[in-house]
């Protein structure tokens, strides 16, 4: 079993490019429409992990610095447009703001509406056709909170406000990096596609339909870079997948005096408790696997409302409860781990206590982004870039320490790396803030990395 944590080492840094080309690196074409079982990374390619800057790269760095103050102003404008996921007009306005910026850099932009009835704003897509590896850059426009009373407040090098870190700051870092590439004369030749989703924090359902645009773009790209919040020394190339489950138990209703008897049985709550406790005893402790129980209810009646976050239940102490319901999540490192865990959970559910019947249903959320050799090469490339810019070494972050993200949806198609965005505090809280110097660092590292990947990451043959 692979460790989810793959620190970049000198050994992981790049075989010489000549050897790469001699070795051949084209992945086998797969039938159109069929996702690969694992990330179909070219096997031998490794971008230069040079720890010195070329003259062009120095120009990129200087261009980032020249536009740093203007980018802070752009971030302030973006943060001052409230764009909670359910504020469809606000999300669209933030999309328009970034579309204008990208158009100025030569991108062709379009707005992709969410499917009718999904009640989401849709996504911004911007395309810049060119040569070299096809880069897919991922951001999002929505915020967790509505943001009406979380406007931009700057205090020296810190700025507070909804989306400062997650992830309008990352979006601005992406745009600033592209501007630097343009000023250094590099963007002209490059093939770059940008998607900024409008519902990352509360994806529309069904989630596969809400992410069709993203997965379609991934199929037409070679490598993905996502600009969620990051840190100076860590980057993500593995993320756990997430899904949810619902346990429903039915049992005989009877007088409590008869509980445990052959005729009355144990009731639904004892059966629900048995199942949940057996999950914990038999399945906990596996590396990378967690399954939290988030919500339970039981009694003479127990029903989940349409939000799936509230269970209304009632009952009496002298009645053997006929109903029980529980909801939880399931996070995993690989799809195979998800499948085997679900099979084990179903087997536990299939052995109910006397008088009860249990059923469990699973709902897919985010796919897993497993450890791959291509991911390790991305870390090595980013590590070299960071060192060249004077920001020091970067290592892969443990998948277990991050939540799920949009980058996970590209994992079945192309290698991806997340955490290229800004650093801050209080993500998903009303105290969200960003460290402004991290915007400059993020943009410098992204610009140089994109330039290197564009030249050296292999383009997949058309399938
Ligand atoms: Zn985010």
PDB file of C-alpha atoms in Angstrom, residues 198-374:
ATOM      1  CA  UNK A 198     -19.853  28.658  -8.834  1.00  0.00           C
ATOM      2  CA  UNK A 199     -20.814  26.003  -6.301  1.00  0.00           C
ATOM      3  CA  UNK A 200     -17.674  24.513  -4.768  1.00  0.00           C
ATOM      4  CA  UNK A 201     -18.771  25.106  -1.199  1.00  0.00           C
ATOM      5  CA  UNK A 202     -22.218  23.529  -1.678  1.00  0.00           C
ATOM      6  CA  UNK A 203     -22.189  21.648  -4.985  1.00  0.00           C
ATOM      7  CA  UNK A 204     -25.415  21.274  -6.901  1.00  0.00           C
ATOM      8  CA  UNK A 205     -27.017  17.834  -6.933  1.00  0.00           C
ATOM      9  CA  UNK A 206     -26.562  15.388  -8.446  1.00  0.00           C
ATOM     10  CA  UNK A 207     -22.907  16.261  -8.018  1.00  0.00           C
ATOM     11  CA  UNK A 208     -21.798  14.392 -11.159  1.00  0.00           C
ATOM     12  CA  UNK A 209     -24.045  16.684 -13.227  1.00  0.00           C
ATOM     13  CA  UNK A 210     -22.752  19.743 -11.347  1.00  0.00           C
ATOM     14  CA  UNK A 211     -19.193  18.786 -12.350  1.00  0.00           C
ATOM     15  CA  UNK A 212     -19.702  17.770 -15.985  1.00  0.00           C
ATOM     16  CA  UNK A 213     -18.045  20.937 -17.271  1.00  0.00           C
ATOM     17  CA  UNK A 214     -15.022  20.329 -15.048  1.00  0.00           C
ATOM     18  CA  UNK A 215     -14.616  16.693 -16.070  1.00  0.00           C
ATOM     19  CA  UNK A 216     -15.099  17.558 -19.757  1.00  0.00           C
ATOM     20  CA  UNK A 217     -12.297  20.116 -19.500  1.00  0.00           C
ATOM     21  CA  UNK A 218     -10.096  17.585 -17.675  1.00  0.00           C
ATOM     22  CA  UNK A 219     -10.499  15.138 -20.565  1.00  0.00           C
ATOM     23  CA  UNK A 220      -9.130  17.822 -22.888  1.00  0.00           C
ATOM     24  CA  UNK A 221      -6.205  18.772 -20.619  1.00  0.00           C
ATOM     25  CA  UNK A 222      -2.899  17.229 -19.506  1.00  0.00           C
ATOM     26  CA  UNK A 223      -2.413  18.510 -15.968  1.00  0.00           C
ATOM     27  CA  UNK A 224      -4.527  20.429 -13.445  1.00  0.00           C
ATOM     28  CA  UNK A 225      -3.496  23.081 -10.944  1.00  0.00           C
ATOM     29  CA  UNK A 226      -5.987  24.151  -8.274  1.00  0.00           C
ATOM     30  CA  UNK A 227      -5.730  27.361  -6.278  1.00  0.00           C
ATOM     31  CA  UNK A 228      -7.355  26.482  -2.970  1.00  0.00           C
ATOM     32  CA  UNK A 229      -5.573  27.774   0.090  1.00  0.00           C
ATOM     33  CA  UNK A 230      -2.037  26.564   0.542  1.00  0.00           C
ATOM     34  CA  UNK A 231       1.038  26.951   2.637  1.00  0.00           C
ATOM     35  CA  UNK A 232       4.639  27.848   2.020  1.00  0.00           C
ATOM     36  CA  UNK A 233       5.975  24.332   2.565  1.00  0.00           C
ATOM     37  CA  UNK A 234       3.187  21.915   1.593  1.00  0.00           C
ATOM     38  CA  UNK A 235       1.194  21.073  -1.515  1.00  0.00           C
ATOM     39  CA  UNK A 236      -1.556  18.508  -2.173  1.00  0.00           C
ATOM     40  CA  UNK A 237      -1.408  15.813  -4.816  1.00  0.00           C
ATOM     41  CA  UNK A 238      -3.564  13.325  -2.949  1.00  0.00           C
ATOM     42  CA  UNK A 239      -6.956  13.966  -1.479  1.00  0.00           C
ATOM     43  CA  UNK A 240      -9.375  11.648   0.146  1.00  0.00           C
ATOM     44  CA  UNK A 241     -12.687  10.997  -1.516  1.00  0.00           C
ATOM     45  CA  UNK A 242     -15.879  11.555   0.401  1.00  0.00           C
ATOM     46  CA  UNK A 243     -19.357  10.110   0.292  1.00  0.00           C
ATOM     47  CA  UNK A 244     -22.311   9.777   2.624  1.00  0.00           C
ATOM     48  CA  UNK A 245     -24.466   6.977   3.958  1.00  0.00           C
ATOM     49  CA  UNK A 246     -27.899   6.641   5.497  1.00  0.00           C
ATOM     50  CA  UNK A 247     -28.853   3.777   7.802  1.00  0.00           C
ATOM     51  CA  UNK A 248     -32.564   3.073   8.210  1.00  0.00           C
ATOM     52  CA  UNK A 249     -33.918   0.538  10.676  1.00  0.00           C
ATOM     53  CA  UNK A 250     -37.457  -0.772  11.037  1.00  0.00           C
ATOM     54  CA  UNK A 251     -38.569  -2.975  13.932  1.00  0.00           C
ATOM     55  CA  UNK A 252     -41.648  -4.293  15.671  1.00  0.00           C
ATOM     56  CA  UNK A 253     -43.403  -1.776  17.885  1.00  0.00           C
ATOM     57  CA  UNK A 254     -44.386  -3.313  21.237  1.00  0.00           C
ATOM     58  CA  UNK A 255     -44.648  -2.667  24.972  1.00  0.00           C
ATOM     59  CA  UNK A 256     -41.272  -1.966  26.510  1.00  0.00           C
ATOM     60  CA  UNK A 257     -41.807  -4.657  29.136  1.00  0.00           C
ATOM     61  CA  UNK A 258     -41.295  -7.293  26.457  1.00  0.00           C
ATOM     62  CA  UNK A 259     -38.018  -5.942  25.047  1.00  0.00           C
ATOM     63  CA  UNK A 260     -35.389  -8.641  24.307  1.00  0.00           C
ATOM     64  CA  UNK A 261     -38.072 -11.319  24.260  1.00  0.00           C
ATOM     65  CA  UNK A 262     -38.477 -13.641  21.300  1.00  0.00           C
ATOM     66  CA  UNK A 263     -41.832 -12.101  20.410  1.00  0.00           C
ATOM     67  CA  UNK A 264     -41.069  -8.383  20.807  1.00  0.00           C
ATOM     68  CA  UNK A 265     -37.443  -8.325  19.754  1.00  0.00           C
ATOM     69  CA  UNK A 266     -34.904  -5.574  20.425  1.00  0.00           C
ATOM     70  CA  UNK A 267     -36.404  -2.609  18.645  1.00  0.00           C
ATOM     71  CA  UNK A 268     -34.900  -0.277  16.082  1.00  0.00           C
ATOM     72  CA  UNK A 269     -32.701   1.795  18.378  1.00  0.00           C
ATOM     73  CA  UNK A 270     -30.784  -1.179  19.790  1.00  0.00           C
ATOM     74  CA  UNK A 271     -30.339  -2.442  16.238  1.00  0.00           C
ATOM     75  CA  UNK A 272     -29.115   0.974  15.034  1.00  0.00           C
ATOM     76  CA  UNK A 273     -26.721   1.181  17.956  1.00  0.00           C
ATOM     77  CA  UNK A 274     -25.440  -2.330  17.177  1.00  0.00           C
ATOM     78  CA  UNK A 275     -24.727  -1.427  13.568  1.00  0.00           C
ATOM     79  CA  UNK A 276     -22.943   1.819  14.390  1.00  0.00           C
ATOM     80  CA  UNK A 277     -20.881   0.242  17.149  1.00  0.00           C
ATOM     81  CA  UNK A 278     -19.923  -2.671  14.909  1.00  0.00           C
ATOM     82  CA  UNK A 279     -18.807  -0.205  12.227  1.00  0.00           C
ATOM     83  CA  UNK A 280     -16.490   1.360  14.789  1.00  0.00           C
ATOM     84  CA  UNK A 281     -15.167  -1.894  16.213  1.00  0.00           C
ATOM     85  CA  UNK A 282     -14.509  -3.679  12.935  1.00  0.00           C
ATOM     86  CA  UNK A 283     -13.581  -0.873  10.511  1.00  0.00           C
ATOM     87  CA  UNK A 284     -11.877   1.923  12.439  1.00  0.00           C
ATOM     88  CA  UNK A 285      -8.116   2.367  12.382  1.00  0.00           C
ATOM     89  CA  UNK A 286      -7.491   1.668   8.687  1.00  0.00           C
ATOM     90  CA  UNK A 287      -5.040   4.206   7.236  1.00  0.00           C
ATOM     91  CA  UNK A 288      -6.877   6.998   5.468  1.00  0.00           C
ATOM     92  CA  UNK A 289     -10.341   5.640   6.232  1.00  0.00           C
ATOM     93  CA  UNK A 290     -12.871   7.480   8.384  1.00  0.00           C
ATOM     94  CA  UNK A 291     -16.636   7.225   8.738  1.00  0.00           C
ATOM     95  CA  UNK A 292     -18.250   9.714  11.035  1.00  0.00           C
ATOM     96  CA  UNK A 293     -21.808   9.373  12.323  1.00  0.00           C
ATOM     97  CA  UNK A 294     -23.184  12.902  12.084  1.00  0.00           C
ATOM     98  CA  UNK A 295     -26.836  12.602  12.938  1.00  0.00           C
ATOM     99  CA  UNK A 296     -29.191  10.031  14.476  1.00  0.00           C
ATOM    100  CA  UNK A 297     -32.860   9.821  15.426  1.00  0.00           C
ATOM    101  CA  UNK A 298     -35.204   7.078  16.559  1.00  0.00           C
ATOM    102  CA  UNK A 299     -38.473   6.305  18.305  1.00  0.00           C
ATOM    103  CA  UNK A 300     -42.043   5.695  17.265  1.00  0.00           C
ATOM    104  CA  UNK A 301     -41.296   8.021  14.358  1.00  0.00           C
ATOM    105  CA  UNK A 302     -38.072   9.410  12.915  1.00  0.00           C
ATOM    106  CA  UNK A 303     -37.847  11.224   9.591  1.00  0.00           C
ATOM    107  CA  UNK A 304     -35.137  13.200   7.825  1.00  0.00           C
ATOM    108  CA  UNK A 305     -36.198  16.466   6.179  1.00  0.00           C
ATOM    109  CA  UNK A 306     -35.235  17.468   2.651  1.00  0.00           C
ATOM    110  CA  UNK A 307     -32.092  19.293   3.817  1.00  0.00           C
ATOM    111  CA  UNK A 308     -30.835  15.936   5.177  1.00  0.00           C
ATOM    112  CA  UNK A 309     -29.451  17.859   8.155  1.00  0.00           C
ATOM    113  CA  UNK A 310     -32.457  17.520  10.463  1.00  0.00           C
ATOM    114  CA  UNK A 311     -34.212  14.451  11.866  1.00  0.00           C
ATOM    115  CA  UNK A 312     -37.510  14.861  13.661  1.00  0.00           C
ATOM    116  CA  UNK A 313     -38.224  12.025  16.073  1.00  0.00           C
ATOM    117  CA  UNK A 314     -40.646  11.184  18.833  1.00  0.00           C
ATOM    118  CA  UNK A 315     -41.188   8.246  21.122  1.00  0.00           C
ATOM    119  CA  UNK A 316     -42.025   7.105  24.624  1.00  0.00           C
ATOM    120  CA  UNK A 317     -39.897   5.300  27.152  1.00  0.00           C
ATOM    121  CA  UNK A 318     -42.434   2.486  27.399  1.00  0.00           C
ATOM    122  CA  UNK A 319     -42.564   1.744  23.669  1.00  0.00           C
ATOM    123  CA  UNK A 320     -40.057  -0.459  21.844  1.00  0.00           C
ATOM    124  CA  UNK A 321     -38.978   1.898  19.085  1.00  0.00           C
ATOM    125  CA  UNK A 322     -39.995   0.847  15.559  1.00  0.00           C
ATOM    126  CA  UNK A 323     -37.800   3.331  13.659  1.00  0.00           C
ATOM    127  CA  UNK A 324     -34.233   4.543  13.657  1.00  0.00           C
ATOM    128  CA  UNK A 325     -32.241   6.568  11.135  1.00  0.00           C
ATOM    129  CA  UNK A 326     -28.599   7.657  11.100  1.00  0.00           C
ATOM    130  CA  UNK A 327     -26.536   9.627   8.608  1.00  0.00           C
ATOM    131  CA  UNK A 328     -22.778   9.737   8.287  1.00  0.00           C
ATOM    132  CA  UNK A 329     -19.885  10.241   5.904  1.00  0.00           C
ATOM    133  CA  UNK A 330     -17.190   7.968   4.545  1.00  0.00           C
ATOM    134  CA  UNK A 331     -13.763   9.297   3.529  1.00  0.00           C
ATOM    135  CA  UNK A 332     -11.238   7.156   1.725  1.00  0.00           C
ATOM    136  CA  UNK A 333      -7.869   7.207  -0.065  1.00  0.00           C
ATOM    137  CA  UNK A 334      -8.801   5.038  -3.038  1.00  0.00           C
ATOM    138  CA  UNK A 335     -12.002   3.939  -4.753  1.00  0.00           C
ATOM    139  CA  UNK A 336     -11.126   0.320  -3.910  1.00  0.00           C
ATOM    140  CA  UNK A 337     -11.032   1.248  -0.217  1.00  0.00           C
ATOM    141  CA  UNK A 338     -14.441   2.895  -0.547  1.00  0.00           C
ATOM    142  CA  UNK A 339     -15.872  -0.202  -2.229  1.00  0.00           C
ATOM    143  CA  UNK A 340     -14.465  -2.687   0.273  1.00  0.00           C
ATOM    144  CA  UNK A 341     -15.622  -0.567   3.220  1.00  0.00           C
ATOM    145  CA  UNK A 342     -19.122  -0.288   1.810  1.00  0.00           C
ATOM    146  CA  UNK A 343     -19.208  -4.077   1.347  1.00  0.00           C
ATOM    147  CA  UNK A 344     -18.159  -4.575   4.974  1.00  0.00           C
ATOM    148  CA  UNK A 345     -20.789  -2.093   6.174  1.00  0.00           C
ATOM    149  CA  UNK A 346     -23.490  -3.867   4.152  1.00  0.00           C
ATOM    150  CA  UNK A 347     -22.459  -7.191   5.697  1.00  0.00           C
ATOM    151  CA  UNK A 348     -22.812  -5.738   9.196  1.00  0.00           C
ATOM    152  CA  UNK A 349     -26.221  -4.330   8.330  1.00  0.00           C
ATOM    153  CA  UNK A 350     -27.318  -7.714   6.968  1.00  0.00           C
ATOM    154  CA  UNK A 351     -27.211  -9.402  10.399  1.00  0.00           C
ATOM    155  CA  UNK A 352     -29.946  -7.564  12.333  1.00  0.00           C
ATOM    156  CA  UNK A 353     -31.076  -8.239  15.869  1.00  0.00           C
ATOM    157  CA  UNK A 354     -34.277 -10.176  16.338  1.00  0.00           C
ATOM    158  CA  UNK A 355     -37.320  -8.242  15.191  1.00  0.00           C
ATOM    159  CA  UNK A 356     -35.463  -5.598  13.159  1.00  0.00           C
ATOM    160  CA  UNK A 357     -34.448  -5.034   9.557  1.00  0.00           C
ATOM    161  CA  UNK A 358     -31.726  -2.591   8.520  1.00  0.00           C
ATOM    162  CA  UNK A 359     -30.892  -1.040   5.178  1.00  0.00           C
ATOM    163  CA  UNK A 360     -27.981   1.196   4.279  1.00  0.00           C
ATOM    164  CA  UNK A 361     -27.691   3.426   1.223  1.00  0.00           C
ATOM    165  CA  UNK A 362     -24.589   5.229  -0.033  1.00  0.00           C
ATOM    166  CA  UNK A 363     -24.333   8.456  -1.988  1.00  0.00           C
ATOM    167  CA  UNK A 364     -21.197   9.312  -3.935  1.00  0.00           C
ATOM    168  CA  UNK A 365     -19.599  12.694  -3.262  1.00  0.00           C
ATOM    169  CA  UNK A 366     -16.007  13.405  -4.258  1.00  0.00           C
ATOM    170  CA  UNK A 367     -13.850  10.742  -5.887  1.00  0.00           C
ATOM    171  CA  UNK A 368     -10.512   9.920  -4.273  1.00  0.00           C
ATOM    172  CA  UNK A 369      -7.325  11.440  -5.636  1.00  0.00           C
ATOM    173  CA  UNK A 370      -4.821   8.665  -4.947  1.00  0.00           C
ATOM    174  CA  UNK A 371      -1.038   8.848  -4.741  1.00  0.00           C
ATOM    175  CA  UNK A 372       0.566   8.453  -8.191  1.00  0.00           C
ATOM    176  CA  UNK A 373       4.012   8.759  -9.706  1.00  0.00           C
ATOM    177  CA  UNK A 374       2.786  11.718 -11.757  1.00  0.00           C
TER     178      UNK A 374
END
